[in-house]
Short mmCIF file of C-alpha atoms and ligand atoms in Angstrom, two decimals:
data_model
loop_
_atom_site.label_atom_id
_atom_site.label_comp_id
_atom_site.label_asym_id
_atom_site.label_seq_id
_atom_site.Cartn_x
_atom_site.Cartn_y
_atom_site.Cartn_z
CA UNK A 1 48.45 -28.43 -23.59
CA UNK A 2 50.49 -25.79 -22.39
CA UNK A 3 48.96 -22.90 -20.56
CA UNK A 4 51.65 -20.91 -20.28
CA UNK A 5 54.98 -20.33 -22.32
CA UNK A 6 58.45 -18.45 -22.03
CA UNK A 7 60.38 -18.55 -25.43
CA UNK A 8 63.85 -16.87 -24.35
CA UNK A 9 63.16 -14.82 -21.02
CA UNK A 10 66.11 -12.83 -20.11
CA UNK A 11 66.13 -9.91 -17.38
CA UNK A 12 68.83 -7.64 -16.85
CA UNK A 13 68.84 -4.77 -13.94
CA UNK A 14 71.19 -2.06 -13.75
CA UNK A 15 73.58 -0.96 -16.17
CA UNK A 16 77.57 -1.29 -16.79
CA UNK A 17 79.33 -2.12 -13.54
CA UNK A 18 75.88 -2.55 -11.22
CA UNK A 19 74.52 -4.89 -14.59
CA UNK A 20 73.04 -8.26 -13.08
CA UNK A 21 71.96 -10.84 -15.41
CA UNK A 22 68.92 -12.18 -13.58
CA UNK A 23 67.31 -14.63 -15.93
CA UNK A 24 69.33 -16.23 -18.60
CA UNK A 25 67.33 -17.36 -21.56
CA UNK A 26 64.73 -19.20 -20.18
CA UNK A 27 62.33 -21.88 -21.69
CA UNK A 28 59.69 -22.79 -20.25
CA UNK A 29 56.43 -24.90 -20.64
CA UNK A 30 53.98 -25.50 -18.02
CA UNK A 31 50.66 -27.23 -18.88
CA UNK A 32 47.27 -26.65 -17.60
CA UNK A 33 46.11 -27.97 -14.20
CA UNK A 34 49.82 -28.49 -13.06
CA UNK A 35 50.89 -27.89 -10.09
CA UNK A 36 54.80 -26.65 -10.50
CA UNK A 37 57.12 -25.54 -7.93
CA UNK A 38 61.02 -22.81 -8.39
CA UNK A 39 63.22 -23.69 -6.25
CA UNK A 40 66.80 -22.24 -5.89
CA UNK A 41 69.19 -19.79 -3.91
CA UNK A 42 68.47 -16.78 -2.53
CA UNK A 43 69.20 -14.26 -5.34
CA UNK A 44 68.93 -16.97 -8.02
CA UNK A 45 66.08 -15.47 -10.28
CA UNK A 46 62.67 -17.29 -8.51
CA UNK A 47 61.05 -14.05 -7.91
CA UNK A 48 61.71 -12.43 -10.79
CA UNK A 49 61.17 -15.47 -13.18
CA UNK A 50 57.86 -15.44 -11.37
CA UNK A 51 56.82 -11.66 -11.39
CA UNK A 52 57.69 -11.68 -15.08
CA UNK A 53 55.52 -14.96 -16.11
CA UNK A 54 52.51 -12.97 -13.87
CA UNK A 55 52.65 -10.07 -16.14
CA UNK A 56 53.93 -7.80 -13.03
CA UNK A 57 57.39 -6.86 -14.38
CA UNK A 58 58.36 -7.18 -17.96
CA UNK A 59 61.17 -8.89 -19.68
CA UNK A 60 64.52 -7.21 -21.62
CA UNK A 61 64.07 -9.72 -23.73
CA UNK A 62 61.94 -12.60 -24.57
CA UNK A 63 58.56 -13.52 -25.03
CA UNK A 64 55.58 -15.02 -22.10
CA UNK A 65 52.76 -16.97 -23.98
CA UNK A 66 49.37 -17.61 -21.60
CA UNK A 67 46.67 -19.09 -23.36
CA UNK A 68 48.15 -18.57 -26.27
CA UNK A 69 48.38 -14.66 -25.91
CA UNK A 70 51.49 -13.22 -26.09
CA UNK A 71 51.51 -10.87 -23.39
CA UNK A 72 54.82 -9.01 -24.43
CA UNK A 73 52.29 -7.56 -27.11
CA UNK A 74 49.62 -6.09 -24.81
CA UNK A 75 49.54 -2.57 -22.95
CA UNK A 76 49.04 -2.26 -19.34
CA UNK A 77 45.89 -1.48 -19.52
CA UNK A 78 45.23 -5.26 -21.61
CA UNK A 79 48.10 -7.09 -19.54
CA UNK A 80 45.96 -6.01 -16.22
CA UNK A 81 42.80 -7.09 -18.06
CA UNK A 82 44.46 -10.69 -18.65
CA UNK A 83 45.76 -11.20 -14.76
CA UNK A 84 42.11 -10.32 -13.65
CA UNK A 85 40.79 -12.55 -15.38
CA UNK A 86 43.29 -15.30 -15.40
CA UNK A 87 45.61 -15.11 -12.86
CA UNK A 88 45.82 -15.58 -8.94
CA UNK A 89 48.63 -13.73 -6.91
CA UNK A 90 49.46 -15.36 -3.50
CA UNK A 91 52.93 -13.42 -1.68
CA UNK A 92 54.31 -13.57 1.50
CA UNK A 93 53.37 -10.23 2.48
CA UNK A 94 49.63 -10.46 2.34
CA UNK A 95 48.94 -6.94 0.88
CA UNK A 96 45.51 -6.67 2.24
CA UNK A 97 43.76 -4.06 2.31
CA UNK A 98 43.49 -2.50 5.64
CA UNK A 99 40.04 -0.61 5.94
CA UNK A 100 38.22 -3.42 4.37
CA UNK A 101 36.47 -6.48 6.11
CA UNK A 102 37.74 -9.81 5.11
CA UNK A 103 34.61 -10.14 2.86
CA UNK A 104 35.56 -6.72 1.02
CA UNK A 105 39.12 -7.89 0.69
CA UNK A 106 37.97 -11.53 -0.87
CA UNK A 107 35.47 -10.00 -2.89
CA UNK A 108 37.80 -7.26 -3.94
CA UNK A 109 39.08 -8.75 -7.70
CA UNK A 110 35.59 -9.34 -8.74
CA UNK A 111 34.83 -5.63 -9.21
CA UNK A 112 34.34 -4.53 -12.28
CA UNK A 113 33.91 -8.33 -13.92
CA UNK A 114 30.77 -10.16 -14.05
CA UNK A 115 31.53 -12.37 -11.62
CA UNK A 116 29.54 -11.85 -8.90
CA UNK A 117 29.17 -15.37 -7.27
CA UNK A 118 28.60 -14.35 -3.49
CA UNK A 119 27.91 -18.34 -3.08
CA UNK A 120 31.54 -18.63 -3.58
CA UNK A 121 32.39 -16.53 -1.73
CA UNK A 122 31.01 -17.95 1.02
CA UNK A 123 32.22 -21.35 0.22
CA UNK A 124 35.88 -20.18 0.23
CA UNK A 125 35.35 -18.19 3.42
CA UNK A 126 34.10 -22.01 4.83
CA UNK A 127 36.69 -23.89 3.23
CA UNK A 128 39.40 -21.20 4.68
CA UNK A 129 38.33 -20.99 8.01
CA UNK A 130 37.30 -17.59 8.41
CA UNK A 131 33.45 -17.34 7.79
CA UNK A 132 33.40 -16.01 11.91
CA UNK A 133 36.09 -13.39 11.02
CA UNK A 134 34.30 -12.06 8.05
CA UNK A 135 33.34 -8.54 9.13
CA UNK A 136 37.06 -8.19 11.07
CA UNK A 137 39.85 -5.82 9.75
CA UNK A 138 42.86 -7.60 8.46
CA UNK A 139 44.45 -5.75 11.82
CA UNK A 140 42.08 -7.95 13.92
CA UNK A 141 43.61 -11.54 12.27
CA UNK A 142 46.39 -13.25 13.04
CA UNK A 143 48.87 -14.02 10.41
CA UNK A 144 47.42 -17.03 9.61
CA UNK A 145 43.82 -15.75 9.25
CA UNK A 146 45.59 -12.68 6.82
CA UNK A 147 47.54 -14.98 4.59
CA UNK A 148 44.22 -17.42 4.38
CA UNK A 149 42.38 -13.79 3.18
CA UNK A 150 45.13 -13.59 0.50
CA UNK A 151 44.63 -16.81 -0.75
CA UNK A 152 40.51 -16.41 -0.94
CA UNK A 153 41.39 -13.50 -2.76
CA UNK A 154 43.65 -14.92 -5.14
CA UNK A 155 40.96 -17.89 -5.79
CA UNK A 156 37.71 -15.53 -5.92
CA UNK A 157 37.72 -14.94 -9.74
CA UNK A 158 38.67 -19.08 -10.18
CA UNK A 159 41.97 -18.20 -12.27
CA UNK A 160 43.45 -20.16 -15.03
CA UNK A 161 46.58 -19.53 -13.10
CA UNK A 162 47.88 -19.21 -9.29
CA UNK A 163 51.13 -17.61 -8.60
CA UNK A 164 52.63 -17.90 -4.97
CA UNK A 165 55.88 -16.92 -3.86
CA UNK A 166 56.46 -18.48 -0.26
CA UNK A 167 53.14 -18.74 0.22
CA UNK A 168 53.54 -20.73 3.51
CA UNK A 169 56.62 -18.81 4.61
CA UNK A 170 54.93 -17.36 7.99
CA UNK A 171 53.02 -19.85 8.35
CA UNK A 172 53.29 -22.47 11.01
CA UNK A 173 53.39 -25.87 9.99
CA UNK A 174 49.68 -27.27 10.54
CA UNK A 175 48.20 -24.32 8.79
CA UNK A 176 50.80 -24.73 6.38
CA UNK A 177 49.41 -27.79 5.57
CA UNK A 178 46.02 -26.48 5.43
CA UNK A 179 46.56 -23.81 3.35
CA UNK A 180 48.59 -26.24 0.69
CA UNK A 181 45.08 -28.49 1.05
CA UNK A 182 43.33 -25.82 0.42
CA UNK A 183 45.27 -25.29 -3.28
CA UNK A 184 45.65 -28.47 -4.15
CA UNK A 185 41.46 -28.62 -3.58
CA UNK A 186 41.09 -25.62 -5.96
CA UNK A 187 43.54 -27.00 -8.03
CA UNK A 188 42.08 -30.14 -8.48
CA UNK A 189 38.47 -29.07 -8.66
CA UNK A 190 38.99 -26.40 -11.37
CA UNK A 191 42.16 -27.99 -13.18
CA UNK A 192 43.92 -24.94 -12.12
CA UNK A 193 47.48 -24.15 -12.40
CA UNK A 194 49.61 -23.59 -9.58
CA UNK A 195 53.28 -22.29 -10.06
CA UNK A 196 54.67 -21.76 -6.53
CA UNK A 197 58.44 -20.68 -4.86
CA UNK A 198 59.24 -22.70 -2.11
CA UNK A 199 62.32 -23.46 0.03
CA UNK A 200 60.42 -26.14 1.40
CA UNK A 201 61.43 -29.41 -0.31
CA UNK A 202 58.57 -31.37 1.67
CA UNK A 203 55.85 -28.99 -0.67
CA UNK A 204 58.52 -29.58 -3.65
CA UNK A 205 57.90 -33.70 -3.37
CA UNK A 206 53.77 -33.02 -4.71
CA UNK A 207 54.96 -31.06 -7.27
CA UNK A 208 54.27 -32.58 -11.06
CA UNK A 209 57.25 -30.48 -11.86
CA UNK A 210 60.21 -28.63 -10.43
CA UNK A 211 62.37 -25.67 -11.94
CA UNK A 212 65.57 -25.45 -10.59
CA UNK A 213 67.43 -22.11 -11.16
CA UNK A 214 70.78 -21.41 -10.78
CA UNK A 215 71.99 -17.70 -11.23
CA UNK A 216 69.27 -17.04 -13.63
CA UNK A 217 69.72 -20.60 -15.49
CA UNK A 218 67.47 -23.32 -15.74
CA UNK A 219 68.92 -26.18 -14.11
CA UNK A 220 66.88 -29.72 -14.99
N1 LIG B 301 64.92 -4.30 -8.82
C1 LIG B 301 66.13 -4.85 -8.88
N2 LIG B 301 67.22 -4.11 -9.22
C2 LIG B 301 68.45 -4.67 -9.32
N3 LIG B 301 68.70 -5.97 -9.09
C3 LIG B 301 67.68 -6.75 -8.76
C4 LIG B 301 66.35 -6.24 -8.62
N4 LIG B 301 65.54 -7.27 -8.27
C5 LIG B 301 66.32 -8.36 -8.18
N5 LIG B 301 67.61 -8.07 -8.47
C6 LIG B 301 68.74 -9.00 -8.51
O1 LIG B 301 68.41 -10.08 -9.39
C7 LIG B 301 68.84 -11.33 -8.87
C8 LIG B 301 67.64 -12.26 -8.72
O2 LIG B 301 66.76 -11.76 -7.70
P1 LIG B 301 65.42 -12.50 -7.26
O3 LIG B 301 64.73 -11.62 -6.29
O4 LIG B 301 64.70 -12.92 -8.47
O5 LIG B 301 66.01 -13.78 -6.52
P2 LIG B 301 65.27 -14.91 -5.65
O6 LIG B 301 65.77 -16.21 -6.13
O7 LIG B 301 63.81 -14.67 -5.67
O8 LIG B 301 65.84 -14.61 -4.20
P3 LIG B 301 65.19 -14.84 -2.71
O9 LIG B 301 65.05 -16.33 -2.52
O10 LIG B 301 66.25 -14.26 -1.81
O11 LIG B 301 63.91 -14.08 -2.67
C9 LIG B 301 69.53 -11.01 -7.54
O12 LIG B 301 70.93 -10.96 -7.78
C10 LIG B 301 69.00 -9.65 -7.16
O13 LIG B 301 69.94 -8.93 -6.41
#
């Protein structure tokens, strides 16, 4: 069953002679509990294809279908509504926030839901490594330690959906392969769906599906 659609995705920035055609018409289908990986060129669409299909930027044209809602039809107010509760954001640049403890920063997407599940917590702080670091500052982490924050962040609320863009990028490689453990765990344990960017065609071989994109085009 699909969990998540595009029916004819196109982006265009600018205008006239600065017009880029960033995503051509895409079609997508991804089904629940995969775990699906963009790859392509620098400047070839990934991030925008996957800012779009996480509700963070919006289409010029084209329609995104999660859970059978078409999110093209809901406000800002609903669309931020639907990534609470559904979706996961992992980036490169961790975005934590500073004055908070890595506890508060974890904990920080389950305000204002009902989901206040401090064993959770707890058991992602275990499973990531940082239950000893939990009343630090991001400031006092290493890079490492931050990103592994993001990502307990981005599982707290157990989302339908997990969106990384380079998750691993600053990472070195054996916490690189912790961190992917640590999805593919989540993943597996709450048939989750991951949809990750990668230039790393060693995390592209686990993949149940790749999407190639070309200059905004599909590529199969
Ligand atoms: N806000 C913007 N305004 C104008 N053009 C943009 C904007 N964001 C992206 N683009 C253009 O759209 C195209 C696709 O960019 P995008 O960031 O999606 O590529 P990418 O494949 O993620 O690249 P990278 O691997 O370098 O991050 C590029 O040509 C880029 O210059």
């Amino acid at each position: 069953m699909p969990i998540l659609k595009t029916q004819s995705l196109t982006k265009i920035y600018g205008k006239d002679e600065t017009e880029v055609k960033a995503l051509n018409n895409i079609n997508l289908e991804i089904n629940k509990g995969e775990f699906v990986v963009i790859v392509g060129k620098s400047g070839s669409g990934k991030s925008t294809l996957l800012h779009i299909m996480a509700g963070l930027e919006t289409p010029t044209s084209g329609d995104i279908i999660i859970d059978n809602i078409n999110i093209s039809s809901l406000d800002e107010k609903q669309r931020s509504l639907l990534r609470k509760e559904k979706i996961g954001l992992i980036f490169q640049s961790y975005n934590l926030i500073p004055v908070l403890t890595v506890e508060e920063n974890i904990k920080l997407p389950t305000i204002n839901t009902n989901n206040k599940d401090d064993i959770y917590v707890n058991e992602l702080m275990e499973l990531l490594s940082i239950t000893d670091r939990k009343t630090h500052l991001p400031s006092q982490l290493s890079g490492g330690q931050q990103q592994r924050v993001a990502i307990g962040r981005a599982l707290v609320n157990k989302p339908a959906i997990i969106f990384a863009d380079e998750p691993t990028g600053n990472l070195d490689t054996k916490t690189e392969g912790e961190v992917l453990n640590l999805l593919k765990e989540s993943q597996k344990k709450y048939n989750q769906t991951i949809i990750m960017i990668t230039h790393n065609m060693e995390i592209a071989k686990y993949a149940d599906k790749i999407i190639k994109i070309e200059d905004g085009f599909i590529r199969e």
